[in-house]
PDB file of C-alpha atoms in Angstrom:
ATOM      1  CA  MET A   3     -38.319  -1.058  71.421  1.00 60.00           C
ATOM      2  CA  SER A   4     -37.361   2.237  69.786  1.00 90.00           C
ATOM      3  CA  LEU A   5     -36.852   2.734  66.083  1.00 94.00           C
ATOM      4  CA  THR A   6     -33.220   3.685  66.727  1.00 95.00           C
ATOM      5  CA  ARG A   7     -32.619   0.413  68.550  1.00 95.00           C
ATOM      6  CA  TYR A   8     -34.141  -1.540  65.659  1.00 96.00           C
ATOM      7  CA  GLY A   9     -31.984   0.433  63.233  1.00 96.00           C
ATOM      8  CA  ALA A  10     -28.807  -0.262  65.200  1.00 97.00           C
ATOM      9  CA  LEU A  11     -29.587  -3.971  65.488  1.00 96.00           C
ATOM     10  CA  LEU A  12     -30.507  -4.210  61.790  1.00 97.00           C
ATOM     11  CA  ALA A  13     -27.269  -2.426  60.850  1.00 97.00           C
ATOM     12  CA  LYS A  14     -25.274  -4.966  62.892  1.00 97.00           C
ATOM     13  CA  VAL A  15     -27.084  -7.928  61.332  1.00 97.00           C
ATOM     14  CA  LEU A  16     -26.502  -6.547  57.819  1.00 97.00           C
ATOM     15  CA  LEU A  17     -22.855  -5.807  58.632  1.00 96.00           C
ATOM     16  CA  LEU A  18     -22.267  -9.337  59.905  1.00 95.00           C
ATOM     17  CA  GLY A  19     -24.138 -10.772  56.920  1.00 94.00           C
ATOM     18  CA  LEU A  20     -21.959  -8.865  54.456  1.00 92.00           C
ATOM     19  CA  LEU A  21     -18.821  -9.892  56.320  1.00 92.00           C
ATOM     20  CA  LEU A  22     -19.875 -13.549  56.289  1.00 91.00           C
ATOM     21  CA  SER A  23     -20.685 -13.366  52.591  1.00 90.00           C
ATOM     22  CA  ALA A  24     -17.229 -11.859  51.978  1.00 86.00           C
ATOM     23  CA  LEU A  25     -15.715 -14.869  53.738  1.00 86.00           C
ATOM     24  CA  ILE A  26     -17.822 -17.355  51.794  1.00 87.00           C
ATOM     25  CA  TRP A  27     -17.727 -15.624  48.376  1.00 86.00           C
ATOM     26  CA  PRO A  28     -14.636 -13.381  48.399  1.00 81.00           C
ATOM     27  CA  ASP A  29     -14.803 -12.705  44.651  1.00 81.00           C
ATOM     28  CA  LEU A  30     -18.281 -11.188  45.013  1.00 75.00           C
ATOM     29  CA  SER A  31     -17.564  -9.087  48.095  1.00 70.00           C
ATOM     30  CA  GLY A  32     -16.152  -6.018  46.368  1.00 76.00           C
ATOM     31  CA  ILE A  33     -13.297  -5.929  48.894  1.00 77.00           C
ATOM     32  CA  LYS A  34     -11.049  -8.483  47.206  1.00 77.00           C
ATOM     33  CA  GLY A  35      -7.708  -6.772  46.684  1.00 73.00           C
ATOM     34  CA  LYS A  36      -8.762  -3.970  49.051  1.00 74.00           C
ATOM     35  CA  ALA A  37      -7.411  -5.195  52.371  1.00 76.00           C
ATOM     36  CA  SER A  38     -10.167  -7.776  52.742  1.00 80.00           C
ATOM     37  CA  THR A  39      -8.488  -9.576  55.641  1.00 83.00           C
ATOM     38  CA  ALA A  40      -7.980  -6.340  57.556  1.00 85.00           C
ATOM     39  CA  ARG A  41     -11.597  -5.311  56.892  1.00 86.00           C
ATOM     40  CA  LEU A  42     -12.863  -8.699  58.070  1.00 89.00           C
ATOM     41  CA  ILE A  43     -11.097  -8.049  61.388  1.00 91.00           C
ATOM     42  CA  VAL A  44     -11.540  -4.292  61.858  1.00 92.00           C
ATOM     43  CA  TYR A  45     -15.173  -3.903  60.720  1.00 94.00           C
ATOM     44  CA  PRO A  46     -16.780  -6.258  63.241  1.00 95.00           C
ATOM     45  CA  LEU A  47     -14.662  -4.633  65.966  1.00 95.00           C
ATOM     46  CA  GLY A  48     -15.779  -1.198  64.790  1.00 95.00           C
ATOM     47  CA  GLY A  49     -19.404  -2.261  64.843  1.00 96.00           C
ATOM     48  CA  MET A  50     -19.138  -3.897  68.258  1.00 96.00           C
ATOM     49  CA  ILE A  51     -16.826  -1.528  70.146  1.00 95.00           C
ATOM     50  CA  LEU A  52     -19.624   0.335  71.892  1.00 95.00           C
ATOM     51  CA  PRO A  53     -21.587  -2.775  72.977  1.00 94.00           C
ATOM     52  CA  LEU A  54     -18.351  -4.375  74.183  1.00 93.00           C
ATOM     53  CA  TRP A  55     -17.404  -1.240  76.130  1.00 91.00           C
ATOM     54  CA  TRP A  56     -20.923  -1.041  77.568  1.00 90.00           C
ATOM     55  CA  TRP A  57     -20.846  -4.691  78.626  1.00 87.00           C
ATOM     56  CA  ALA A  58     -17.388  -4.404  80.199  1.00 86.00           C
ATOM     57  CA  TYR A  59     -17.581  -0.948  81.723  1.00 82.00           C
ATOM     58  CA  GLY A  60     -20.381   1.394  80.798  1.00 71.00           C
ATOM     59  CA  ARG A  61     -23.502  -0.293  82.109  1.00 69.00           C
ATOM     60  CA  THR A  62     -22.333  -0.171  85.696  1.00 68.00           C
ATOM     61  CA  ARG A  63     -20.172   2.939  85.858  1.00 65.00           C
ATOM     62  CA  SER A  64     -21.220   5.219  83.012  1.00 64.00           C
ATOM     63  CA  LYS A  65     -21.882   8.783  84.102  1.00 64.00           C
ATOM     64  CA  LEU A  66     -23.096   9.595  80.587  1.00 65.00           C
ATOM     65  CA  HIS A  67     -25.901   7.089  80.064  1.00 67.00           C
ATOM     66  CA  ARG A  68     -28.385   5.245  82.232  1.00 74.00           C
ATOM     67  CA  THR A  69     -29.382   2.963  79.378  1.00 84.00           C
ATOM     68  CA  PHE A  70     -27.504   1.732  76.345  1.00 90.00           C
ATOM     69  CA  PRO A  71     -26.881   4.643  73.920  1.00 92.00           C
ATOM     70  CA  TRP A  72     -28.638   3.285  70.822  1.00 95.00           C
ATOM     71  CA  PRO A  73     -28.265   6.439  68.677  1.00 96.00           C
ATOM     72  CA  ALA A  74     -24.507   6.419  69.263  1.00 96.00           C
ATOM     73  CA  ASP A  75     -24.363   2.701  68.476  1.00 97.00           C
ATOM     74  CA  LEU A  76     -26.201   3.182  65.186  1.00 98.00           C
ATOM     75  CA  LEU A  77     -23.930   6.062  64.183  1.00 98.00           C
ATOM     76  CA  MET A  78     -20.828   4.029  65.075  1.00 97.00           C
ATOM     77  CA  THR A  79     -22.034   0.999  63.073  1.00 98.00           C
ATOM     78  CA  LEU A  80     -23.201   2.749  59.906  1.00 98.00           C
ATOM     79  CA  PRO A  81     -19.735   3.675  58.564  1.00 97.00           C
ATOM     80  CA  TRP A  82     -18.623   0.048  58.439  1.00 96.00           C
ATOM     81  CA  LEU A  83     -21.899  -1.112  56.904  1.00 97.00           C
ATOM     82  CA  ILE A  84     -22.110   1.648  54.288  1.00 97.00           C
ATOM     83  CA  ASP A  85     -18.480   1.092  53.290  1.00 93.00           C
ATOM     84  CA  LEU A  86     -19.136  -2.615  52.725  1.00 93.00           C
ATOM     85  CA  ILE A  87     -22.303  -1.883  50.738  1.00 94.00           C
ATOM     86  CA  GLY A  88     -20.425   0.663  48.633  1.00 94.00           C
ATOM     87  CA  ASN A  89     -17.683  -1.869  47.927  1.00 90.00           C
ATOM     88  CA  ARG A  90     -20.171  -4.674  47.280  1.00 91.00           C
ATOM     89  CA  LEU A  91     -21.963  -2.504  44.698  1.00 93.00           C
ATOM     90  CA  ASN A  92     -18.595  -1.339  43.303  1.00 91.00           C
ATOM     91  CA  LEU A  93     -19.530   2.305  43.926  1.00 94.00           C
ATOM     92  CA  PHE A  94     -16.005   3.321  44.972  1.00 89.00           C
ATOM     93  CA  ASP A  95     -14.676   2.367  41.523  1.00 86.00           C
ATOM     94  CA  THR A  96     -17.637   3.366  39.340  1.00 92.00           C
ATOM     95  CA  VAL A  97     -19.074   6.565  40.855  1.00 95.00           C
ATOM     96  CA  SER A  98     -16.499   9.352  40.690  1.00 93.00           C
ATOM     97  CA  TRP A  99     -17.687  11.257  43.763  1.00 96.00           C
ATOM     98  CA  TRP A 100     -18.548   8.263  45.985  1.00 95.00           C
ATOM     99  CA  ASP A 101     -15.192   7.932  47.768  1.00 93.00           C
ATOM    100  CA  ASP A 102     -15.076  11.642  48.601  1.00 94.00           C
ATOM    101  CA  ALA A 103     -18.673  11.680  49.850  1.00 96.00           C
ATOM    102  CA  MET A 104     -18.039   8.629  52.011  1.00 96.00           C
ATOM    103  CA  HIS A 105     -14.964  10.117  53.675  1.00 96.00           C
ATOM    104  CA  PHE A 106     -17.010  13.185  54.599  1.00 97.00           C
ATOM    105  CA  ILE A 107     -20.269  11.464  55.600  1.00 97.00           C
ATOM    106  CA  LEU A 108     -18.927   8.335  57.293  1.00 96.00           C
ATOM    107  CA  TRP A 109     -16.365  10.227  59.379  1.00 96.00           C
ATOM    108  CA  GLY A 110     -19.194  12.530  60.389  1.00 97.00           C
ATOM    109  CA  PHE A 111     -21.333   9.557  61.478  1.00 98.00           C
ATOM    110  CA  LEU A 112     -18.470   7.911  63.354  1.00 98.00           C
ATOM    111  CA  THR A 113     -17.455  11.127  65.099  1.00 98.00           C
ATOM    112  CA  ALA A 114     -21.038  11.969  66.066  1.00 98.00           C
ATOM    113  CA  GLY A 115     -21.469   8.460  67.494  1.00 97.00           C
ATOM    114  CA  VAL A 116     -18.273   8.698  69.512  1.00 97.00           C
ATOM    115  CA  LEU A 117     -19.277  12.124  70.859  1.00 97.00           C
ATOM    116  CA  LEU A 118     -22.729  10.871  71.849  1.00 95.00           C
ATOM    117  CA  ALA A 119     -21.286   7.770  73.495  1.00 93.00           C
ATOM    118  CA  PHE A 120     -18.249   9.150  75.269  1.00 92.00           C
ATOM    119  CA  ALA A 121     -18.187  12.971  75.465  1.00 93.00           C
ATOM    120  CA  PRO A 122     -19.849  14.458  78.549  1.00 91.00           C
ATOM    121  CA  ARG A 123     -22.979  16.464  77.789  1.00 88.00           C
ATOM    122  CA  ASP A 124     -21.761  19.451  79.771  1.00 90.00           C
ATOM    123  CA  LEU A 125     -18.775  20.197  77.528  1.00 92.00           C
ATOM    124  CA  SER A 126     -18.915  23.619  75.959  1.00 94.00           C
ATOM    125  CA  SER A 127     -19.650  23.870  72.248  1.00 93.00           C
ATOM    126  CA  ALA A 128     -16.055  24.837  71.549  1.00 95.00           C
ATOM    127  CA  VAL A 129     -14.616  21.901  73.488  1.00 96.00           C
ATOM    128  CA  THR A 130     -17.091  19.476  71.893  1.00 95.00           C
ATOM    129  CA  THR A 131     -16.029  20.723  68.459  1.00 95.00           C
ATOM    130  CA  PHE A 132     -12.336  20.424  69.341  1.00 96.00           C
ATOM    131  CA  VAL A 133     -12.880  16.882  70.646  1.00 97.00           C
ATOM    132  CA  ALA A 134     -14.668  16.057  67.388  1.00 97.00           C
ATOM    133  CA  LEU A 135     -11.770  17.437  65.362  1.00 96.00           C
ATOM    134  CA  GLY A 136      -9.217  15.598  67.476  1.00 96.00           C
ATOM    135  CA  PHE A 137     -10.989  12.267  67.230  1.00 97.00           C
ATOM    136  CA  GLY A 138     -12.087  12.603  63.592  1.00 96.00           C
ATOM    137  CA  THR A 139      -8.740  13.780  62.277  1.00 95.00           C
ATOM    138  CA  THR A 140      -6.821  11.127  64.202  1.00 96.00           C
ATOM    139  CA  ALA A 141      -9.216   8.408  63.006  1.00 94.00           C
ATOM    140  CA  ALA A 142      -8.855   9.639  59.411  1.00 94.00           C
ATOM    141  CA  VAL A 143      -5.053   9.504  59.656  1.00 95.00           C
ATOM    142  CA  VAL A 144      -5.143   5.995  61.143  1.00 93.00           C
ATOM    143  CA  TRP A 145      -7.522   4.909  58.355  1.00 89.00           C
ATOM    144  CA  GLU A 146      -5.315   6.336  55.587  1.00 88.00           C
ATOM    145  CA  VAL A 147      -2.170   4.746  57.042  1.00 90.00           C
ATOM    146  CA  GLY A 148      -4.070   1.460  57.253  1.00 87.00           C
ATOM    147  CA  GLU A 149      -5.164   1.750  53.613  1.00 84.00           C
ATOM    148  CA  TYR A 150      -1.612   2.466  52.512  1.00 85.00           C
ATOM    149  CA  VAL A 151      -0.060  -0.392  54.473  1.00 84.00           C
ATOM    150  CA  THR A 152      -2.685  -3.001  53.581  1.00 82.00           C
ATOM    151  CA  PHE A 153      -3.303  -2.404  49.892  1.00 74.00           C
ATOM    152  CA  VAL A 154      -2.503   0.969  48.288  1.00 74.00           C
ATOM    153  CA  ARG A 155       1.273   0.566  48.165  1.00 75.00           C
ATOM    154  CA  ALA A 156       0.928  -2.607  46.078  1.00 74.00           C
ATOM    155  CA  SER A 157      -1.897  -1.435  43.805  1.00 74.00           C
ATOM    156  CA  PRO A 158      -2.319   0.758  40.737  1.00 77.00           C
ATOM    157  CA  GLU A 159      -3.803   3.368  43.107  1.00 75.00           C
ATOM    158  CA  LEU A 160      -0.272   4.171  44.309  1.00 76.00           C
ATOM    159  CA  GLN A 161       0.163   6.622  41.396  1.00 80.00           C
ATOM    160  CA  THR A 162      -2.629   8.880  42.716  1.00 76.00           C
ATOM    161  CA  ALA A 163      -2.424   7.954  46.395  1.00 77.00           C
ATOM    162  CA  TYR A 164      -0.863  11.192  47.645  1.00 82.00           C
ATOM    163  CA  THR A 165      -3.540  13.448  46.166  1.00 83.00           C
ATOM    164  CA  ASP A 166      -6.323  11.052  47.130  1.00 82.00           C
ATOM    165  CA  THR A 167      -5.032  10.731  50.688  1.00 87.00           C
ATOM    166  CA  LEU A 168      -4.818  14.500  51.176  1.00 91.00           C
ATOM    167  CA  GLY A 169      -8.382  14.879  49.901  1.00 91.00           C
ATOM    168  CA  ASP A 170      -9.620  12.024  52.079  1.00 91.00           C
ATOM    169  CA  LEU A 171      -7.981  13.537  55.167  1.00 93.00           C
ATOM    170  CA  ALA A 172      -9.486  16.946  54.467  1.00 94.00           C
ATOM    171  CA  LEU A 173     -12.965  15.487  53.877  1.00 95.00           C
ATOM    172  CA  GLY A 174     -12.782  13.269  56.966  1.00 95.00           C
ATOM    173  CA  THR A 175     -11.743  16.255  59.053  1.00 96.00           C
ATOM    174  CA  LEU A 176     -14.567  18.381  57.641  1.00 96.00           C
ATOM    175  CA  GLY A 177     -17.059  15.573  58.347  1.00 96.00           C
ATOM    176  CA  ALA A 178     -15.797  15.387  61.928  1.00 97.00           C
ATOM    177  CA  LEU A 179     -16.036  19.172  62.278  1.00 96.00           C
ATOM    178  CA  LEU A 180     -19.635  19.154  61.048  1.00 97.00           C
ATOM    179  CA  ALA A 181     -20.463  16.313  63.459  1.00 97.00           C
ATOM    180  CA  GLY A 182     -18.975  18.297  66.336  1.00 96.00           C
ATOM    181  CA  LEU A 183     -20.993  21.372  65.431  1.00 96.00           C
ATOM    182  CA  ILE A 184     -24.228  19.386  65.062  1.00 96.00           C
ATOM    183  CA  VAL A 185     -23.785  17.442  68.314  1.00 96.00           C
ATOM    184  CA  SER A 186     -22.858  20.561  70.295  1.00 94.00           C
ATOM    185  CA  ARG A 187     -25.852  22.460  68.887  1.00 94.00           C
ATOM    186  CA  ALA A 188     -28.216  19.541  69.523  1.00 92.00           C
ATOM    187  CA  ARG A 189     -27.016  19.282  73.112  1.00 90.00           C
ATOM    188  CA  ARG A 190     -27.695  22.992  73.683  1.00 86.00           C
ATOM    189  CA  ALA A 191     -31.198  22.806  72.231  1.00 79.00           C
ATOM    190  CA  PRO A 192     -33.973  22.763  74.823  1.00 73.00           C
ATOM    191  CA  VAL A 193     -35.560  19.361  75.344  1.00 64.00           C
ATOM    192  CA  THR A 194     -39.246  19.397  74.411  1.00 61.00           C
TER     193      THR A 194
END
């Protein structure tokens, strides 16, 4: 079993463990008052979307992969796990740069995973980058709308929400752009 497969499976186990602990001990989860119910629904779906797609469709008809795409799965699971860890350790509220770094890094991970899982390898670098921007920017907008609807509008964060949201959207888009550039370059590199 490859190291990437172990990493993806470990990330899923840790994600499910943190979600279960948030159900059992909501006051200790770090997500209380931060759309905890929505996170308890969306995060397991986010971590399982690729395995569910593979089980329902990809394993028999995928033109992209002959075997399960473990690197993509790991990259698509890490954003949910790292967000929960950051909330559990209260890093979003205590480390001034944490939220900005996470919007950049986690959108990059998610976008790279989606590209590896679903974008054909023969796309040009430009098209791969545009697909990354389209997915990453759309996902960032959906995330920010979700944050607003589920908890920002009724929290003290509402006072700074506009500026924070614009920054988050810009950082998520830049993370997606970087992911697109990295994936397109990696796909052009000769296999050794």
